[in-house]
Coordinates of N, CA and C in Angstrom, one line a residue:
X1 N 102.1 118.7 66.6 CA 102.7 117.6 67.2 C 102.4 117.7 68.7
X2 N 102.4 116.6 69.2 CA 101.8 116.4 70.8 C 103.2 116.5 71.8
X3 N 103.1 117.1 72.5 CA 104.5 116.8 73.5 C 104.7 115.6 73.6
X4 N 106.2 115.6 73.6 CA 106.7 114.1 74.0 C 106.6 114.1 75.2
X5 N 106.8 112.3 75.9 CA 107.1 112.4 77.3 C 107.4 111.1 77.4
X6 N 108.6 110.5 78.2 CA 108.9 109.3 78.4 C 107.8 108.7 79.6
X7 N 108.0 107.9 79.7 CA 107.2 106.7 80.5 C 107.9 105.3 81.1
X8 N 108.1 104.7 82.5 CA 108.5 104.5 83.3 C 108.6 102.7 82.6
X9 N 109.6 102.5 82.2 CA 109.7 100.9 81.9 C 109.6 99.9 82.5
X10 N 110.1 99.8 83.7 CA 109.2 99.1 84.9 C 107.7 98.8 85.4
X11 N 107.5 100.0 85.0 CA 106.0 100.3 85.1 C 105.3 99.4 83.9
X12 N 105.8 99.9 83.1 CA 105.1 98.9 81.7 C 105.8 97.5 81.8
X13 N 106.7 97.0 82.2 CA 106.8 95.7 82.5 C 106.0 94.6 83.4
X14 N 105.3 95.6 84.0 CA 104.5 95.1 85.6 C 103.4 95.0 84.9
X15 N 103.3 96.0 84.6 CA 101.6 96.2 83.5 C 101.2 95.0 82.6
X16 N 102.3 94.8 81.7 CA 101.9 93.6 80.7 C 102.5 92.8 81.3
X17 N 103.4 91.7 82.3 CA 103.7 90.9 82.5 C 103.0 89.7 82.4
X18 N 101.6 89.9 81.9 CA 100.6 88.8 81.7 C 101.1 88.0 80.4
X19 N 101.6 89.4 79.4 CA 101.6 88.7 78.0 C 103.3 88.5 78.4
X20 N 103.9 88.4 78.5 CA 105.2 88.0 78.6 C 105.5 86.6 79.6
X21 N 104.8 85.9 79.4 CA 104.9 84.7 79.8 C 104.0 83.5 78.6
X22 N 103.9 82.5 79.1 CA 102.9 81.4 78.0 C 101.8 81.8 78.3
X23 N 101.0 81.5 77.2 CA 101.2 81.0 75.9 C 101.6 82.6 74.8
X24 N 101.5 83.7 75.3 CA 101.8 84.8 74.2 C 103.3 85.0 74.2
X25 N 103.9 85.3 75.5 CA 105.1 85.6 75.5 C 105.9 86.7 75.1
X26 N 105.0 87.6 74.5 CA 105.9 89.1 74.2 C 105.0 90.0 74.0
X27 N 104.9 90.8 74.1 CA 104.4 92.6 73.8 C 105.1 93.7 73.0
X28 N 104.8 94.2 72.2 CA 105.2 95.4 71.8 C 105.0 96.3 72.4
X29 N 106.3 96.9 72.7 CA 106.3 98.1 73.0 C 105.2 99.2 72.4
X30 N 105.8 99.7 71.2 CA 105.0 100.8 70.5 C 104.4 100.2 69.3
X31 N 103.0 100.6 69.0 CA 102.4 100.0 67.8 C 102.5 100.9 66.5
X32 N 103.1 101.9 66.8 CA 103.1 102.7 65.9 C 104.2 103.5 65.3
X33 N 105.3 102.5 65.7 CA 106.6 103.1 65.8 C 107.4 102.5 64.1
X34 N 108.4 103.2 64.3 CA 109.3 102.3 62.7 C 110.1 101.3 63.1
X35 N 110.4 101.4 64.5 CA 111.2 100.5 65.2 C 110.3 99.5 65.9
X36 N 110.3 98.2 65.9 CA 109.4 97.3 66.3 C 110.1 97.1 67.6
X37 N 110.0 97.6 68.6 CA 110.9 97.7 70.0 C 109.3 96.1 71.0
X38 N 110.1 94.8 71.4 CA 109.6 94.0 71.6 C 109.8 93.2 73.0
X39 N 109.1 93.0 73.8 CA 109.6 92.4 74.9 C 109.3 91.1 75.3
X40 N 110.1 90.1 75.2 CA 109.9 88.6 75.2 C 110.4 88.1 76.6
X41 N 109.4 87.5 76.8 CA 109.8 86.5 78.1 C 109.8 85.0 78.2
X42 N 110.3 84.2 79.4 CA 110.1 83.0 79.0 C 109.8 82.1 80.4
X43 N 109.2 81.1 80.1 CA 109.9 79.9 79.2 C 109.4 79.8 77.9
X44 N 110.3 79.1 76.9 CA 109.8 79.1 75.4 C 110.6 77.7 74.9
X45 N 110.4 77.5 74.3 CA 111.1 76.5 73.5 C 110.5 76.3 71.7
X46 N 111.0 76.5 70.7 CA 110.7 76.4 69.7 C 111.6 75.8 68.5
X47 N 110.9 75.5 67.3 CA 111.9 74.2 66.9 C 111.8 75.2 65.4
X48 N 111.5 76.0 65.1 CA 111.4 76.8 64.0 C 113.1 77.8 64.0
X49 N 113.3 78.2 62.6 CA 114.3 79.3 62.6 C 114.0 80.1 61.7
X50 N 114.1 81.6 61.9 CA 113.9 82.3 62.0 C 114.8 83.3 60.7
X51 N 114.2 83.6 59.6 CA 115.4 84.0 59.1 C 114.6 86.1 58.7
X52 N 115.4 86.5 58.8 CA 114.9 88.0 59.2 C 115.8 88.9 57.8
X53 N 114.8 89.4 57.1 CA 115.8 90.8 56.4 C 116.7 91.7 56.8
X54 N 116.1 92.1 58.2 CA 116.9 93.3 58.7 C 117.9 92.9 60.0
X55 N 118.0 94.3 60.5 CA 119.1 93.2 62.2 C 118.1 93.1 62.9
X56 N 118.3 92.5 63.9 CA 118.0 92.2 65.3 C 119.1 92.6 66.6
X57 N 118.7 93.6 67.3 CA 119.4 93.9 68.8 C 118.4 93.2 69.7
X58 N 119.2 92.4 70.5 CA 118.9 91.4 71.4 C 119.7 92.0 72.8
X59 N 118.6 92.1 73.9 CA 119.7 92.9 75.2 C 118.6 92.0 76.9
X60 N 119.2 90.8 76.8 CA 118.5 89.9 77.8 C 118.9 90.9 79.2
X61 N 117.5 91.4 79.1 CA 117.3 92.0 80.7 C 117.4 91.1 81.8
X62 N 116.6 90.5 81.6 CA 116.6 89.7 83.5 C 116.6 87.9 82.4
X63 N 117.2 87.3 83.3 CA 117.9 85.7 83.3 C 118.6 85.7 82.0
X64 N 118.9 84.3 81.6 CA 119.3 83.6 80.3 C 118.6 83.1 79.6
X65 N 119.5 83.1 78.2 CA 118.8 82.8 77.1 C 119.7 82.3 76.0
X66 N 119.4 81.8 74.7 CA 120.2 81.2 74.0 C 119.6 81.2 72.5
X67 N 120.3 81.9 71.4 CA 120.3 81.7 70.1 C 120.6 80.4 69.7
X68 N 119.9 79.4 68.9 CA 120.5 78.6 67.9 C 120.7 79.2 66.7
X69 N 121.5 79.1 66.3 CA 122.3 79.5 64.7 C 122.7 78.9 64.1
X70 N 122.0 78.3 62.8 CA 122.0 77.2 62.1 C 123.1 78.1 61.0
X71 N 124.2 77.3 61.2 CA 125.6 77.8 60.7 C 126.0 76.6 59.2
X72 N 126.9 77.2 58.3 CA 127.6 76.7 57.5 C 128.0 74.9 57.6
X73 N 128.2 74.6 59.2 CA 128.3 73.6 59.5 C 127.5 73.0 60.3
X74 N 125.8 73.3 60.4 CA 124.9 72.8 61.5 C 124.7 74.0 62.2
X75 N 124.3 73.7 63.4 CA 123.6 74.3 64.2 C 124.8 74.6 65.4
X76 N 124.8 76.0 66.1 CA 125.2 76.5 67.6 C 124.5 77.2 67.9
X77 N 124.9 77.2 69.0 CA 123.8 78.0 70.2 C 125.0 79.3 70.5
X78 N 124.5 80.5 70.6 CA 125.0 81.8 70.8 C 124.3 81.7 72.4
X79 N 125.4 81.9 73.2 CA 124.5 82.0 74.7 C 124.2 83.5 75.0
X80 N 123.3 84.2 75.2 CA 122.9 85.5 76.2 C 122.7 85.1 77.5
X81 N 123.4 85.7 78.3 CA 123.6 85.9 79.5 C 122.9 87.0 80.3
X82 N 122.3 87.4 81.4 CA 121.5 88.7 81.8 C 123.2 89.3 81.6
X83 N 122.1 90.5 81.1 CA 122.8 91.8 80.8 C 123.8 91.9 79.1
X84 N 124.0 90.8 78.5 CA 124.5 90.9 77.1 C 123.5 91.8 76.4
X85 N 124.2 92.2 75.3 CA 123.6 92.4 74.1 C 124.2 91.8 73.2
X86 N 123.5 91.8 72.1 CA 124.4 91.7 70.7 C 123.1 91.8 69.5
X87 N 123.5 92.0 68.4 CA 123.4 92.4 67.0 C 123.3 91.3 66.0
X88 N 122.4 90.4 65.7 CA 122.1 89.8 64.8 C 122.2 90.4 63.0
X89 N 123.2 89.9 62.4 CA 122.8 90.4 61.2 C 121.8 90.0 60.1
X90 N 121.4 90.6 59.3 CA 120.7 89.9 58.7 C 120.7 88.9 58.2
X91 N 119.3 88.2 58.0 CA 119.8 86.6 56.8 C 120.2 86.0 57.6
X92 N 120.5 85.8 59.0 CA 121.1 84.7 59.8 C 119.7 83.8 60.3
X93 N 119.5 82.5 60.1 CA 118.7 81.6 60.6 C 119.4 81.3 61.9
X94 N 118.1 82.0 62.6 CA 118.0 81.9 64.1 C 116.7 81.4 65.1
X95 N 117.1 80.8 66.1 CA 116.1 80.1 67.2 C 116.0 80.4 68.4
X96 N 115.4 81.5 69.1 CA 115.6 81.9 70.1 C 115.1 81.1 71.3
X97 N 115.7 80.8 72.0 CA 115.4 79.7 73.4 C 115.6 80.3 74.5
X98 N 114.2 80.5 75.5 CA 114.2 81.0 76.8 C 113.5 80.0 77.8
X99 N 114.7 79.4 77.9 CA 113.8 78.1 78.8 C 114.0 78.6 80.3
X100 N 114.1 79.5 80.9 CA 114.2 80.2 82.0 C 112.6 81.2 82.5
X101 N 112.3 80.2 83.3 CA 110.3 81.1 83.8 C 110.9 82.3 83.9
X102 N 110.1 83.4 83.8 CA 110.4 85.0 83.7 C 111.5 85.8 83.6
X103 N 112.2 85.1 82.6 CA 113.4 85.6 82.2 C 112.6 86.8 80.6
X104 N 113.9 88.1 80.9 CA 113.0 88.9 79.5 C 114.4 89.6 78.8
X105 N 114.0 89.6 78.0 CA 114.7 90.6 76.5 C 114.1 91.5 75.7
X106 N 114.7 92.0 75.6 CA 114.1 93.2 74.5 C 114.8 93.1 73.4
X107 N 114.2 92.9 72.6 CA 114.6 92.8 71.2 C 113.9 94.2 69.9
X108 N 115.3 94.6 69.3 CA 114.6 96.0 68.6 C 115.1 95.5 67.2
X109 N 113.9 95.8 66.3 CA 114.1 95.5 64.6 C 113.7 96.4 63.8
X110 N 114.1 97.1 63.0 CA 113.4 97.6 62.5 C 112.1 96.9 61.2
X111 N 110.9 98.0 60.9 CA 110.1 97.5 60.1 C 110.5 97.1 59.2
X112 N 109.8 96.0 58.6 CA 110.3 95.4 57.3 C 110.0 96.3 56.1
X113 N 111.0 96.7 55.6 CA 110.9 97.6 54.3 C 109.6 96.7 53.2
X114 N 109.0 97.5 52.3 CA 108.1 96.9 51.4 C 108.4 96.0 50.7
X115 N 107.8 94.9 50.7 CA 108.7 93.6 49.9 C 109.5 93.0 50.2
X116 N 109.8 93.3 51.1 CA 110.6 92.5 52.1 C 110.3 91.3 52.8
X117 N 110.6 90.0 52.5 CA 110.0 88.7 53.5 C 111.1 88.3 54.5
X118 N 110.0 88.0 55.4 CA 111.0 87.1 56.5 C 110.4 85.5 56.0
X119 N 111.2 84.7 56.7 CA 111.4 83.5 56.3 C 111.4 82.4 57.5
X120 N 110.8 80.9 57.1 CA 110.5 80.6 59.2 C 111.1 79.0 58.3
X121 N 112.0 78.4 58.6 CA 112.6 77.5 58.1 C 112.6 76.3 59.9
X122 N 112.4 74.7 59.0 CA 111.8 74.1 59.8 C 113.3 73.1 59.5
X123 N 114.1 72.4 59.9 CA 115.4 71.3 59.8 C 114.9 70.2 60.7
X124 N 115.7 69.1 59.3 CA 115.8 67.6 60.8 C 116.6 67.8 61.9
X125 N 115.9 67.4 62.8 CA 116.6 67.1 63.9 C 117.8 66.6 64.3
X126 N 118.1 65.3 63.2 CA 118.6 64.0 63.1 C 119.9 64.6 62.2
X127 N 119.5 65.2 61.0 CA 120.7 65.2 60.1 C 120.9 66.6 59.8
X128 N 120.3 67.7 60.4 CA 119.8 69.0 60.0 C 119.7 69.4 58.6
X129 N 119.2 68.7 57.8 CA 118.2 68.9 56.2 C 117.1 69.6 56.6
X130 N 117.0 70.8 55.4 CA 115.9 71.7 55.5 C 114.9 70.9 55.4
X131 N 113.9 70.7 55.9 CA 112.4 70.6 55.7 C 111.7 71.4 55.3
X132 N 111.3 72.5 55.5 CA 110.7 72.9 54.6 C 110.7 74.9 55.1
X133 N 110.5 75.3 54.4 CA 110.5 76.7 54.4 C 109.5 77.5 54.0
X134 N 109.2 78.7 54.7 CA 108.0 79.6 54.2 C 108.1 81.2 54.3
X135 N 107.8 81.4 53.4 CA 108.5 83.3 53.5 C 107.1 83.9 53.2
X136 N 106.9 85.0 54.2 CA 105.7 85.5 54.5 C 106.1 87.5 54.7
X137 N 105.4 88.3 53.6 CA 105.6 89.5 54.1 C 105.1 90.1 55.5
X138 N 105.7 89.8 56.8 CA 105.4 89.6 58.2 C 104.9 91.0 58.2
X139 N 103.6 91.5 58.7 CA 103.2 92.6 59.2 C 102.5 92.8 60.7
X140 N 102.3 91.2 61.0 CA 101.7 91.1 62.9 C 102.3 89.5 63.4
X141 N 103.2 89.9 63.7 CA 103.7 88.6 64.8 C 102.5 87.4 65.1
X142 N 102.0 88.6 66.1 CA 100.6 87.3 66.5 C 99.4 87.2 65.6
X143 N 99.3 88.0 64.1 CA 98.8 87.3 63.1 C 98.8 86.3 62.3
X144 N 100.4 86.5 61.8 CA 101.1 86.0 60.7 C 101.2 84.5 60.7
X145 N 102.1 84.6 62.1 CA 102.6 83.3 61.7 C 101.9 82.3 63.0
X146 N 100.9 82.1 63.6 CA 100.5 80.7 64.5 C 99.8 80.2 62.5
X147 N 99.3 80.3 61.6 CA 98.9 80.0 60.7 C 100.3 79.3 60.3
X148 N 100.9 79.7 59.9 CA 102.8 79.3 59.7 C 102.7 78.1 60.4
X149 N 103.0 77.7 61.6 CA 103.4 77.3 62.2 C 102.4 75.7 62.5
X150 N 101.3 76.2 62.3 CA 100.3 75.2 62.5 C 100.4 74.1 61.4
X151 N 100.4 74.6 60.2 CA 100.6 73.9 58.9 C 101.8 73.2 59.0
X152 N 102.7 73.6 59.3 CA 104.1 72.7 59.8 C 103.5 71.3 60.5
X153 N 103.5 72.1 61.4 CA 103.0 71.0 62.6 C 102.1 69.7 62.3
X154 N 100.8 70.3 61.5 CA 99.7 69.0 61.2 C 100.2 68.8 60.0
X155 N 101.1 68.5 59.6 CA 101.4 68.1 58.1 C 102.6 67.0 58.2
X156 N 102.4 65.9 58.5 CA 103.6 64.8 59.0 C 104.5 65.0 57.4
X157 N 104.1 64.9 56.0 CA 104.4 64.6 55.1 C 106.0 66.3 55.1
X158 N 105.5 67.1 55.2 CA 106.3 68.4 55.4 C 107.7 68.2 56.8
X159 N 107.3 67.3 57.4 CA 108.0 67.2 59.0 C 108.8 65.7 58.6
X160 N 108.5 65.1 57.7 CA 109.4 63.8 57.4 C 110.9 64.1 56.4
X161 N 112.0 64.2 57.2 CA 113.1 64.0 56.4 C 113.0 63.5 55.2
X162 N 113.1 63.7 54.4 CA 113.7 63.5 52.3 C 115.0 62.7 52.8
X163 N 116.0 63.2 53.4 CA 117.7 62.6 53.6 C 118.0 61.4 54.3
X164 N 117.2 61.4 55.6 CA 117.4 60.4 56.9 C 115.9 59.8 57.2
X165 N 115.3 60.0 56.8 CA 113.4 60.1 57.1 C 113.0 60.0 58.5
X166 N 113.9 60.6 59.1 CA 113.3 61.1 60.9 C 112.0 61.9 60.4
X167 N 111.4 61.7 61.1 CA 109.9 62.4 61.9 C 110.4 63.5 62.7
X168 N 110.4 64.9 62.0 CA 110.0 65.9 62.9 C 109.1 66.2 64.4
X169 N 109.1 66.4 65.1 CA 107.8 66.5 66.3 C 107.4 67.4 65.8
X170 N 107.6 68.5 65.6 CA 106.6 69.7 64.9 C 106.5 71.2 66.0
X171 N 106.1 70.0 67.1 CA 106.3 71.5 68.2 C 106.7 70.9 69.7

């Protein structure tokens, strides 16, 4: 085994601050780790939710930020404030919003056990009826799902309410 040795998180913040902004918006920490330790920045806005097998620790370093949590009764927003944390549990459909320019969080998850799917669930706007849903064994962020997401998007028939027939925008 190689000696360990920590390394200066600032340092690595300054370093990648490219990807932490649009159009990528986040970096991984370690690529080789069991803990997917993640750094997101913003501005962001996204219309997707997010449904995850495992937890999510959420710890907004610098500015604000905001969960939507499509709850039993609709949708709320969980506010993160700089310097919160909190603990997402699993199976919660969630929408993370950083409409704040170079605002960052770190977010840590562990790997998804084998067979395990995450889930990217799309709602009306209008009456919040699922639209449509897609469960994907996620192994690369920035592989996985712009495919996900694209197919949403150019597909009006997938983005038209069944309940109220609002037109999704898609993105």
């Amino acid at each position: 085994m190689t000696q360990l040795k920590a390394f200066n998180f600032q340092k690595w913040l300054d370093d990648h601050k490219d990807k932490l902004q649009p159009p990528v918006n986040n970096a991984l920490i370690w690529e080789d780790a069991d803990l997917m330790c993640t750094v997101v920045g913003g501005p962001n806005q996204r219309f997707d939710y997010h449904v995850d097998p495992v937890e999510e620790f959420f710890y907004q370093m610098k500015g604000n930020a905001y969960l939507n949590i499509m709850g039993e009764n609709g949708p709320y927003k969980l506010e993160l404030k700089e310097g919160d944390v909190f603990l997402l549990p699993p199976y919660v459909p969630h929408s993370p919003q950083r409409p704040e320019p170079g605002s960052l969080c770190l977010v840590i998850e562990p790997k998804r056990p084998e067979g395990k799917h995450d889930a990217f669930r799309w709602y009306c706007l209008s009456c919040n009826h699922l639209l449509h849903e897609v469960q994907v064994e996620l192994k690369s962020i920035v592989k996985d799902l712009p495919p996900l997401f694209k197919a949403f998007q150019e597909n009006e028939q997938l983005r038209t309410c069944s309940a109220c027939g609002e037109l999704h925008p898609g993105k």
